[in-house]
Amino acid sequence: MREILSFHVGQAGVQMGNTAWELLCLEHGIQPDGSAKSSQNLQVLFSESQTKTNVPRAAFFDEDPLTINQINKGPLKKVFNQNLIKLFKDNSSSIWPSKKIANYDQQDRSTRTAEEIIRKMLESADAASAIIIYHSLAGGFGSGFTCKLLQMLNEETAKTTKLTVSVIPSDETNQQFTQPIVEPYNTLLTLPTLAEMSDFNILYDNAAMYRVCQNQLDFETPNYSHVNYMIAQSISSITQSIRFRGSKFVDFNDMRNNLITTPKQQFLWTSYSPFIQADQQHLKKPNLQDITESLFDDRGPLLSFNRLTHKYLAASLFFKGDCPLPELNYVMKQIKQSESITFAEGTQIAYQTSVSNVQPYTLTNYPFAKYNKAACMLAHSTGVLKNFQSLKKRFNSLFTKKAFVHWFVGQGLEEGLFREQADNLEEIIKLYEGHHGDDKPIQVQPKSDRKQEYGYKQEKQPKQQAKVKKTQDTIQVKRNQDQAPKANNLITTAKVEDNDNIENAYEKRASAKVQQKPQLLSTNNQKQSNSLQSNRIQQQENIVNKPQQQEEIKIQAPQQDEDGALQQQEPQKQNDLYDQQNEQNEQNEQNELQKSRIDQNENYAIQ
């Protein structure tokens, strides 16, 4: 069986675990007394006790009795195994205490030691698929004991996937979320150890989660219970395909192979959507495309970074609830074509997806609404570089003045360890800077180029050019054909060329007919002489206009040089058209003269 073991360290880790296990028990149908309605998919997270109750595969370590009492007096006090809860009596004073942690088990013999608890957890699992550690990097116990815990786990389970759910301190612009003044030292001493002894690390930021509460939930004053609930929902989505059956299965080995490219470059972040307030449940309906797009913009990420400058290295998407595969495939196609999502050069552009048919659950004692679908993203990008650079800056401002260094030296640490861990952090920063994490604005590629990157077929350009050339030739031929008749109609339009519009031309033609009336009052001999004169005038006009037409044809001929066949055929066609149109024009003029004679005779008879 592929079991998942959980270890909760420090105040932040215990509080996250208390909320996360309350949600996980609700999803699997575990009652407050440890009983379950069905025994399906329970062995991944729960083990069966001698009393036939389901016990979570989780251990808790802390030095603060208040957080331990929250578990012992909470709704799951009968579900947890009390032998797996360890309370240390000594206080670390918010300092990374390697010397105190080594002596904790020797001073406290009232309960089981940490090594005995870890060994019992490992023996209860047949084939553990992953070990998850919940903690905070800022606190002294959460950072120091996590390093000790990883050392003990590596000796027992070298091949098991180990990941951490870590709350990283906010950057220097959000000091209201920071607590201990020595948190840069605690974080610096822990990060290189996580990069060396764990497989991958999921980072969360309180400032980013507060921002999500304000953007999605409209909470003016969020608290840590809301933050813990967000972390619980994201972890539930990541492990959903392992705990329940779905259309697409993804385990932790697949995530590690997809997300982690090089050693020590293994710091990830999550994004979750939707978070809907209970009062707005009937007003907002989650849309699959909308909640998927919100994972990549400012509404979903649970870690602070600059979205306009960071680049993705890999991403895994987890869907649960009512997510039909045809609609999901369409949404993923739109995401791949999005210009605002940029991957680093040299990385494979692909999204690992996991789908589970189980509906998302909501805790009743939290002001969050119920919904039928949800999406979560586990991403690896250069956005974590901003947090590391801020940590380096804050560490240098303290260490150059040797501020609070004597506190750590008094606990058995050497001053040279700070410089060694600072060099390790610098190495991690250079790894991310090598993937274009230079804080420069990203140049968005055109959509056509992005389609070629994602495997879309490129359209053949030669065929398009041939079609365009063919249409241009046909347009030129049509223009030449339209121009040729106009050139031959110069005889009929010679009287109208100087006019601005058709009405003026009509008036001039009408006046010309009126001037011919006195000539029609003469005898038949005079009428014949007038007709002969008019024919002579028309022949003179044809002789005068004929060279003009030939000049126009010569001017138009060079435009047809692109096609050799047109150069040979057009002059003959134009001459034939010229003769035919002359004959038609003569017939039309004779018909007009006859009509004018008939009209004049009728007018004369009336007079």
XYZ file of C-alpha atoms in Angstrom:
607
model
C 0.000 0.000 0.000
C 1.189 3.539 -0.802
C 0.935 5.201 2.630
C 1.566 8.885 3.337
C 3.202 9.786 6.677
C 2.823 13.277 8.181
C 5.028 15.036 10.751
C 3.946 18.348 12.279
C 6.723 20.408 13.875
C 6.423 23.625 15.865
C 3.495 25.933 16.452
C 2.784 26.579 12.784
C 3.109 22.900 11.859
C 0.750 21.734 14.630
C -1.878 24.347 13.761
C -1.725 23.474 10.058
C -2.011 19.795 10.910
C -5.023 20.318 13.176
C -6.972 21.998 10.341
C -5.691 19.678 7.605
C -6.667 16.484 9.439
C -10.096 17.864 10.227
C -10.650 18.322 6.490
C -9.145 14.943 5.557
C -11.333 13.118 8.078
C -14.392 14.831 6.612
C -13.426 13.748 3.079
C -12.951 10.094 4.128
C -16.024 10.001 6.358
C -14.147 9.527 9.665
C -16.385 10.190 12.661
C -15.162 11.934 15.877
C -14.855 8.541 17.542
C -12.636 7.134 14.756
C -15.269 5.010 13.042
C -15.916 5.182 9.308
C -18.901 4.396 7.100
C -16.763 2.558 4.554
C -13.245 1.175 4.561
C -12.321 2.231 1.015
C -9.235 4.396 0.481
C -8.489 4.653 4.178
C -5.152 2.883 4.450
C -3.287 5.672 2.652
C -3.717 8.128 5.513
C -5.143 6.027 8.354
C -4.109 2.887 10.202
C -6.451 0.551 12.033
C -5.981 0.270 15.800
C -6.721 -2.675 18.099
C -10.166 -1.225 18.862
C -11.032 -1.155 15.126
C -10.796 2.630 14.943
C -9.029 4.627 12.237
C -5.963 6.514 13.483
C -4.239 9.160 11.326
C -0.664 8.443 10.294
C 0.545 11.678 11.912
C 2.994 12.685 14.647
C 3.176 16.068 16.432
C 6.272 17.718 17.963
C 6.297 21.059 19.767
C 7.669 22.832 22.834
C 4.604 25.026 23.402
C 1.923 23.345 25.569
C -0.815 25.631 24.231
C -0.645 24.203 20.711
C -0.517 20.647 22.039
C -3.599 21.323 24.167
C -5.451 22.445 21.043
C -5.071 18.914 19.707
C -5.914 17.183 22.962
C -9.065 19.278 23.438
C -10.060 19.635 19.774
C -12.787 17.792 17.812
C -10.309 15.029 16.864
C -8.963 14.299 20.343
C -10.291 10.717 20.178
C -8.957 10.156 16.674
C -5.263 10.996 17.165
C -2.891 8.563 18.819
C -1.637 10.181 22.012
C 1.579 8.174 21.878
C 2.520 10.034 18.684
C 2.276 13.501 20.293
C 5.548 14.767 21.775
C 5.809 17.827 24.022
C 9.343 19.016 24.767
C 9.791 20.732 28.133
C 12.818 22.831 27.224
C 12.359 26.101 25.332
C 14.401 27.034 22.276
C 13.779 30.810 22.711
C 13.064 31.176 18.967
C 16.686 30.259 18.145
C 17.850 27.533 15.779
C 18.966 25.134 18.588
C 21.058 22.261 17.327
C 22.670 21.659 20.748
C 19.348 21.644 22.648
C 17.651 19.343 20.155
C 20.416 16.782 20.597
C 19.790 16.786 24.387
C 15.984 16.904 24.315
C 15.451 13.142 24.480
C 17.997 12.745 27.286
C 16.281 15.317 29.541
C 12.660 14.205 28.929
C 11.989 10.539 29.612
C 8.337 10.878 30.654
C 7.133 10.025 27.151
C 8.546 8.323 24.109
C 11.574 9.858 22.480
C 11.434 11.393 19.024
C 13.424 8.511 17.552
C 10.977 5.952 18.971
C 8.003 7.864 17.547
C 9.619 8.081 14.115
C 10.473 4.391 14.134
C 6.940 3.430 15.136
C 5.526 5.570 12.319
C 7.744 3.879 9.752
C 6.949 0.392 11.026
C 3.202 0.975 10.707
C 3.544 1.512 6.950
C 4.176 -1.352 4.550
C 5.505 0.797 1.673
C 5.386 4.511 2.388
C 5.120 6.575 -0.797
C 5.843 9.957 0.776
C 6.680 11.726 4.027
C 5.276 15.245 4.516
C 6.710 17.627 7.136
C 4.666 20.705 8.137
C 6.674 23.527 9.733
C 7.702 27.175 9.639
C 11.123 28.507 8.651
C 10.983 31.568 10.897
C 10.557 29.896 14.277
C 13.401 28.371 16.231
C 11.870 24.952 16.933
C 10.126 24.609 13.564
C 13.360 25.260 11.704
C 15.869 23.556 14.005
C 13.985 20.344 14.787
C 13.001 19.914 11.113
C 16.683 19.662 10.193
C 17.187 17.074 12.941
C 14.105 15.156 11.796
C 15.330 15.011 8.185
C 18.653 13.605 9.358
C 16.903 10.799 11.257
C 14.555 10.040 8.343
C 17.368 9.841 5.787
C 19.034 7.142 7.859
C 15.865 5.010 7.888
C 14.190 5.841 4.546
C 16.603 6.890 1.852
C 14.383 6.047 -1.149
C 11.075 7.403 0.163
C 9.988 10.777 -1.253
C 10.284 13.495 1.400
C 8.673 16.884 0.976
C 8.128 19.823 3.298
C 5.221 22.252 3.629
C 7.122 25.353 4.743
C 5.878 28.805 5.698
C 8.599 31.218 4.583
C 8.913 34.698 6.158
C 7.412 37.574 4.197
C 9.688 40.000 2.411
C 10.794 43.282 3.906
C 7.801 45.211 2.521
C 5.416 43.180 4.715
C 6.948 43.389 8.161
C 3.562 43.123 9.903
C 3.601 39.352 9.279
C 7.016 38.710 10.843
C 7.456 37.795 14.514
C 10.999 36.978 15.711
C 13.761 39.421 14.865
C 16.221 36.587 14.236
C 14.060 34.890 11.592
C 16.606 35.643 8.781
C 19.178 33.558 10.715
C 16.728 30.679 11.309
C 15.634 30.636 7.676
C 19.174 30.848 6.322
C 20.348 27.928 8.485
C 17.390 25.760 7.382
C 17.012 26.329 3.619
C 20.280 24.647 2.520
C 19.469 21.642 4.707
C 16.046 21.317 3.067
C 17.622 21.495 -0.381
C 20.087 18.748 0.511
C 17.990 16.254 2.519
C 14.464 16.569 1.064
C 13.189 15.912 -2.448
C 11.090 19.032 -2.932
C 9.688 21.844 -0.795
C 6.374 23.713 -1.043
C 6.625 27.329 0.131
C 3.778 29.448 1.526
C 3.729 33.116 2.436
C 1.393 34.733 4.975
C 1.268 37.998 3.046
C 0.199 36.242 -0.156
C -2.477 34.216 1.640
C -3.820 37.357 3.300
C -4.001 38.913 -0.159
C -6.011 35.952 -1.455
C -8.462 36.378 1.430
C -8.946 40.010 0.507
C -9.279 39.404 -3.254
C -11.431 36.260 -3.336
C -13.250 36.409 0.006
C -13.420 40.159 0.686
C -12.120 39.649 4.236
C -10.861 42.912 5.698
C -9.136 41.277 8.671
C -8.088 37.681 7.902
C -6.618 35.530 10.668
C -4.366 32.480 10.876
C -7.302 30.071 10.882
C -8.180 31.223 7.349
C -4.552 30.797 6.316
C -4.380 27.261 7.733
C -7.597 26.382 5.933
C -6.093 27.487 2.576
C -3.023 25.333 3.133
C -5.236 22.375 4.058
C -7.287 22.708 0.866
C -4.172 22.845 -1.327
C -2.599 19.767 0.310
C -5.913 17.938 -0.008
C -5.987 18.661 -3.756
C -2.385 17.556 -4.290
C -2.997 14.194 -2.592
C -6.511 13.735 -4.017
C -5.539 11.427 -6.883
C -3.507 9.208 -4.532
C -6.296 8.842 -1.962
C -9.219 8.478 -4.388
C -9.691 6.980 -7.797
C -9.902 9.317 -10.740
C -9.540 9.521 -14.492
C -5.895 10.618 -14.233
C -3.562 9.303 -11.511
C -0.460 11.227 -10.368
C 1.693 10.202 -7.396
C 4.607 11.961 -5.710
C 7.217 10.283 -7.903
C 5.498 11.646 -11.006
C 5.364 15.103 -9.430
C 9.046 14.989 -8.574
C 10.042 13.861 -12.072
C 7.922 16.561 -13.676
C 8.663 19.518 -11.397
C 12.260 19.056 -10.219
C 14.860 19.497 -12.965
C 18.141 19.873 -11.056
C 19.184 19.152 -7.436
C 18.923 22.035 -4.941
C 16.478 23.719 -7.317
C 13.367 22.220 -5.765
C 11.372 25.043 -4.161
C 7.754 25.092 -5.348
C 4.612 27.104 -4.626
C 0.888 26.438 -4.873
C -2.165 28.225 -6.196
C -5.782 27.382 -5.355
C -9.204 28.469 -6.581
C -11.995 29.120 -5.804
C -12.363 30.533 -2.303
C -15.939 31.787 -1.947
C -17.416 33.465 1.095
C -20.400 31.684 2.635
C -22.624 34.768 2.290
C -21.932 34.941 -1.466
C -22.554 31.286 -2.232
C -25.716 31.955 -4.240
C -24.228 34.924 -6.085
C -21.054 33.353 -7.457
C -20.983 30.157 -9.484
C -17.538 28.703 -10.161
C -16.648 28.329 -13.824
C -13.949 25.825 -14.837
C -12.204 28.212 -17.198
C -12.352 31.084 -14.725
C -10.951 29.117 -11.793
C -8.191 27.666 -13.992
C -7.130 31.093 -15.240
C -7.156 32.445 -11.679
C -4.397 29.962 -10.788
C -1.997 31.922 -12.991
C -2.984 35.511 -12.145
C -2.955 37.497 -8.890
C -6.042 35.811 -7.384
C -4.750 32.294 -6.696
C -1.012 32.129 -5.778
C -0.210 31.476 -2.107
C 3.315 32.884 -2.433
C 4.385 36.474 -3.094
C 6.300 37.156 -6.314
C 6.248 39.452 -9.326
C 3.972 37.838 -11.895
C 5.254 40.010 -14.761
C 8.910 38.982 -14.447
C 8.908 35.348 -13.330
C 9.058 32.377 -15.695
C 7.690 28.883 -15.229
C 9.928 25.835 -15.174
C 7.153 23.240 -14.742
C 3.564 22.999 -13.486
C 1.151 20.303 -12.276
C -2.603 20.933 -12.193
C -5.038 19.073 -9.920
C -8.790 19.174 -10.568
C -11.508 17.701 -8.377
C -15.269 17.707 -8.571
C -17.468 18.306 -11.614
C -14.764 18.667 -14.286
C -15.803 16.937 -17.568
C -12.848 15.888 -19.687
C -14.044 17.593 -22.947
C -14.458 20.902 -21.161
C -11.166 20.400 -19.330
C -9.327 19.706 -22.595
C -10.734 22.907 -24.095
C -9.667 24.926 -21.038
C -6.151 23.469 -21.127
C -5.893 24.345 -24.816
C -6.742 27.954 -23.984
C -4.142 27.963 -21.200
C -1.453 26.704 -23.574
C -2.234 29.510 -26.024
C -2.196 32.208 -23.327
C 0.447 34.879 -23.906
C 0.686 35.888 -20.229
C 2.116 32.470 -19.195
C 5.810 32.297 -20.062
C 8.148 29.347 -19.646
C 11.913 29.636 -19.346
C 14.010 28.909 -22.394
C 15.182 25.335 -22.691
C 12.290 23.877 -20.654
C 9.578 21.621 -21.988
C 6.230 23.391 -22.159
C 3.764 20.886 -20.721
C 1.173 20.676 -17.954
C 0.794 17.561 -15.838
C -2.900 17.149 -14.982
C -4.743 15.041 -12.430
C -8.523 14.681 -12.201
C -10.557 13.297 -9.290
C -14.312 12.864 -9.290
C -14.680 13.474 -5.537
C -16.514 16.683 -4.692
C -14.567 19.281 -2.652
C -15.542 19.527 1.008
C -15.857 22.590 3.234
C -15.552 22.719 7.011
C -18.670 23.923 8.748
C -16.912 26.093 11.315
C -15.183 28.219 8.650
C -16.806 31.061 6.636
C -16.225 29.347 3.285
C -18.960 28.361 0.840
C -19.539 24.959 -0.729
C -18.805 24.477 -4.421
C -18.843 21.571 -6.848
C -15.407 21.983 -8.446
C -11.947 23.223 -7.530
C -8.481 23.504 -9.064
C -5.010 23.595 -7.559
C -1.609 24.129 -9.151
C 1.799 23.032 -7.896
C 4.266 25.172 -9.835
C 8.004 25.556 -10.127
C 9.137 28.965 -11.337
C 11.704 31.703 -10.840
C 9.205 33.569 -8.624
C 10.806 32.080 -5.490
C 13.922 34.065 -6.356
C 12.343 37.216 -4.935
C 11.986 35.637 -1.477
C 15.560 34.343 -1.494
C 16.990 37.700 -2.528
C 14.995 39.439 0.195
C 16.263 36.896 2.738
C 19.862 37.491 1.635
C 19.471 41.236 1.968
C 17.985 41.020 5.461
C 20.651 38.539 6.578
C 23.491 40.785 5.372
C 22.024 43.793 7.181
C 22.136 41.851 10.474
C 25.298 39.812 10.040
C 27.513 42.742 8.987
C 26.817 44.283 12.403
C 27.131 40.899 14.194
C 23.660 41.479 15.613
C 22.328 38.629 17.787
C 25.082 36.282 16.619
C 26.177 35.652 20.217
C 22.778 34.047 20.965
C 23.498 31.298 18.454
C 27.140 30.950 19.486
C 25.956 30.374 23.047
C 23.856 27.416 21.831
C 26.921 25.684 20.389
C 26.960 27.065 16.840
C 30.097 28.384 15.171
C 30.183 31.755 13.472
C 31.620 30.199 10.333
C 28.392 28.217 9.850
C 26.573 31.444 8.929
C 29.064 32.177 6.131
C 28.871 28.592 4.878
C 25.071 28.620 4.716
C 25.132 32.072 3.083
C 27.319 30.624 0.303
C 24.853 27.753 -0.130
C 21.979 30.228 -0.429
C 23.950 32.181 -3.019
C 24.409 28.979 -5.007
C 20.640 28.393 -4.998
C 20.031 31.966 -6.144
C 22.458 31.562 -9.049
C 20.686 28.381 -10.133
C 17.403 30.268 -10.477
C 19.077 33.266 -12.083
C 20.444 30.900 -14.727
C 16.840 30.325 -15.878
C 16.405 34.022 -16.726
C 15.334 35.054 -13.272
C 16.817 38.533 -13.763
C 13.714 40.536 -12.727
C 13.420 41.977 -16.252
C 10.037 42.332 -17.967
C 9.136 39.352 -20.113
C 8.773 39.925 -23.851
C 5.539 38.216 -24.842
C 5.847 36.158 -28.006
C 3.290 36.475 -30.822
C 0.456 34.013 -30.678
C 1.460 32.405 -34.007
C 4.924 31.567 -32.679
C 3.442 30.154 -29.458
C 1.209 27.842 -31.496
C 4.276 26.406 -33.201
C 5.915 25.774 -29.804
C 2.906 23.834 -28.552
C 2.902 21.547 -31.604
C 0.342 23.201 -33.866
C 0.887 22.630 -37.571
C 2.362 25.535 -39.442
C 0.420 26.655 -42.490
C 2.219 26.312 -45.806
C 3.207 29.744 -47.054
C 4.075 28.912 -50.726
C 0.467 27.960 -51.460
C -0.784 31.215 -50.000
C 1.686 33.231 -52.090
C 0.585 31.437 -55.256
C -3.048 32.245 -54.512
C -2.264 35.887 -53.918
C -0.258 36.136 -57.140
C -3.056 34.518 -59.096
C -5.616 36.961 -57.762
C -3.371 39.892 -58.656
C -3.069 38.664 -62.246
C -6.815 38.247 -62.560
C -7.341 41.735 -61.190
C -4.941 43.165 -63.777
C -6.668 41.303 -66.606
C -10.043 42.605 -65.485
C -8.710 46.130 -65.307
C -7.319 45.868 -68.845
C -10.594 44.480 -70.125
C -12.499 47.289 -68.468
C -10.128 49.901 -69.851
C -10.207 48.648 -73.454
C -13.917 49.363 -74.142
C -13.607 52.784 -72.538
C -10.818 53.662 -74.942
C -12.962 52.722 -77.958
C -15.968 54.748 -76.750
C -14.166 58.068 -77.146
C -16.410 58.958 -80.108
C -19.605 58.773 -78.112
C -18.161 60.322 -74.982
C -16.180 63.084 -76.629
C -18.956 65.567 -76.056
C -19.269 64.653 -72.374
C -15.587 64.533 -71.253
C -15.405 68.241 -70.493
C -18.549 68.182 -68.341
C -18.568 67.788 -64.594
C -21.728 65.764 -64.294
C -24.337 64.012 -66.409
C -26.988 66.728 -66.053
C -24.780 69.373 -67.679
C -24.020 66.953 -70.506
C -27.735 66.316 -71.048
C -28.442 70.040 -71.207
C -25.734 70.569 -73.839
C -27.060 67.707 -75.951
C -30.586 69.120 -75.702
C -29.363 72.566 -76.773
C -27.578 70.986 -79.742
C -30.851 69.437 -80.921
C -32.664 72.742 -80.609
C -30.041 74.467 -82.791
C -30.668 71.936 -85.587
C -34.402 72.785 -85.866
C -34.057 75.654 -88.397
C -32.044 73.437 -90.727
C -34.856 70.854 -90.894
C -37.331 73.455 -92.328
C -35.534 73.460 -95.712
C -36.326 71.276 -98.755
C -35.359 67.692 -99.385
C -32.163 68.635 -101.250
C -31.076 70.724 -98.330
C -31.873 67.834 -95.952
C -29.659 65.495 -97.958
C -26.803 68.020 -97.975
C -27.119 68.413 -94.201
C -26.940 64.653 -93.694
C -23.854 64.462 -95.925
C -22.215 67.243 -93.959
C -22.929 65.505 -90.675
C -21.402 62.255 -91.985
C -18.308 64.131 -93.103
C -17.987 65.739 -89.688
C -18.269 62.351 -88.008
C -15.609 60.875 -90.282
C -13.273 63.753 -89.444
C -13.877 63.202 -85.762
C -13.096 59.506 -86.185
C -9.880 60.350 -87.973
C -8.908 62.818 -85.267
C -9.773 60.493 -82.369
C -8.226 57.367 -83.881
C -4.585 58.338 -83.229
C -5.544 59.384 -79.712
C -6.981 55.938 -79.087
C -3.865 54.275 -80.453
C -1.719 56.360 -78.111
C -3.848 55.296 -75.154
C -3.551 51.653 -76.176
C 0.214 52.055 -76.363
C 0.265 53.566 -72.890
C -1.775 50.700 -71.514
C 0.345 48.028 -73.190
C 3.346 48.231 -70.762
C 1.009 47.446 -67.873
C 0.390 44.052 -69.405
C 4.052 43.077 -69.738
C 3.818 40.724 -66.759
C 2.009 38.131 -68.872
C 3.456 37.403 -72.304
C 0.258 35.919 -73.678
C -1.687 39.084 -72.993
C 0.882 41.234 -74.878
C 0.349 39.255 -78.080
C -3.433 38.944 -78.017
C -4.605 42.317 -76.715
C -3.710 44.513 -79.809
C -5.664 42.256 -82.185
C -8.663 42.176 -79.894
C -8.568 45.941 -79.534
C -8.497 46.508 -83.331
C -11.447 44.155 -83.853
C -13.380 45.841 -81.126
C -12.485 49.217 -82.615
C -13.938 48.300 -86.066
C -17.068 46.745 -84.617
C -17.779 49.693 -82.411
C -17.296 52.140 -85.306
C -19.927 50.250 -87.312
C -22.299 50.224 -84.374
C -21.740 53.945 -83.768
C -22.554 54.762 -87.426
C -25.775 52.755 -87.255
C -26.765 54.402 -83.997
C -26.168 57.880 -85.444
C -28.263 57.112 -88.516
C -31.073 55.872 -86.295
C -30.871 59.051 -84.225
C -31.052 61.193 -87.383
C -34.142 59.360 -88.565
C -35.823 59.796 -85.205
C -34.959 63.501 -85.193
C -36.459 63.934 -88.670
C -39.681 62.258 -87.582
C -39.880 64.463 -84.495
C -39.252 67.600 -86.539
C -41.953 66.680 -89.074
C -44.408 66.100 -86.255
C -43.542 69.466 -84.741
C -43.878 71.149 -88.126
C -47.279 69.532 -88.673
C -48.476 70.755 -85.311
C -47.285 74.297 -86.051
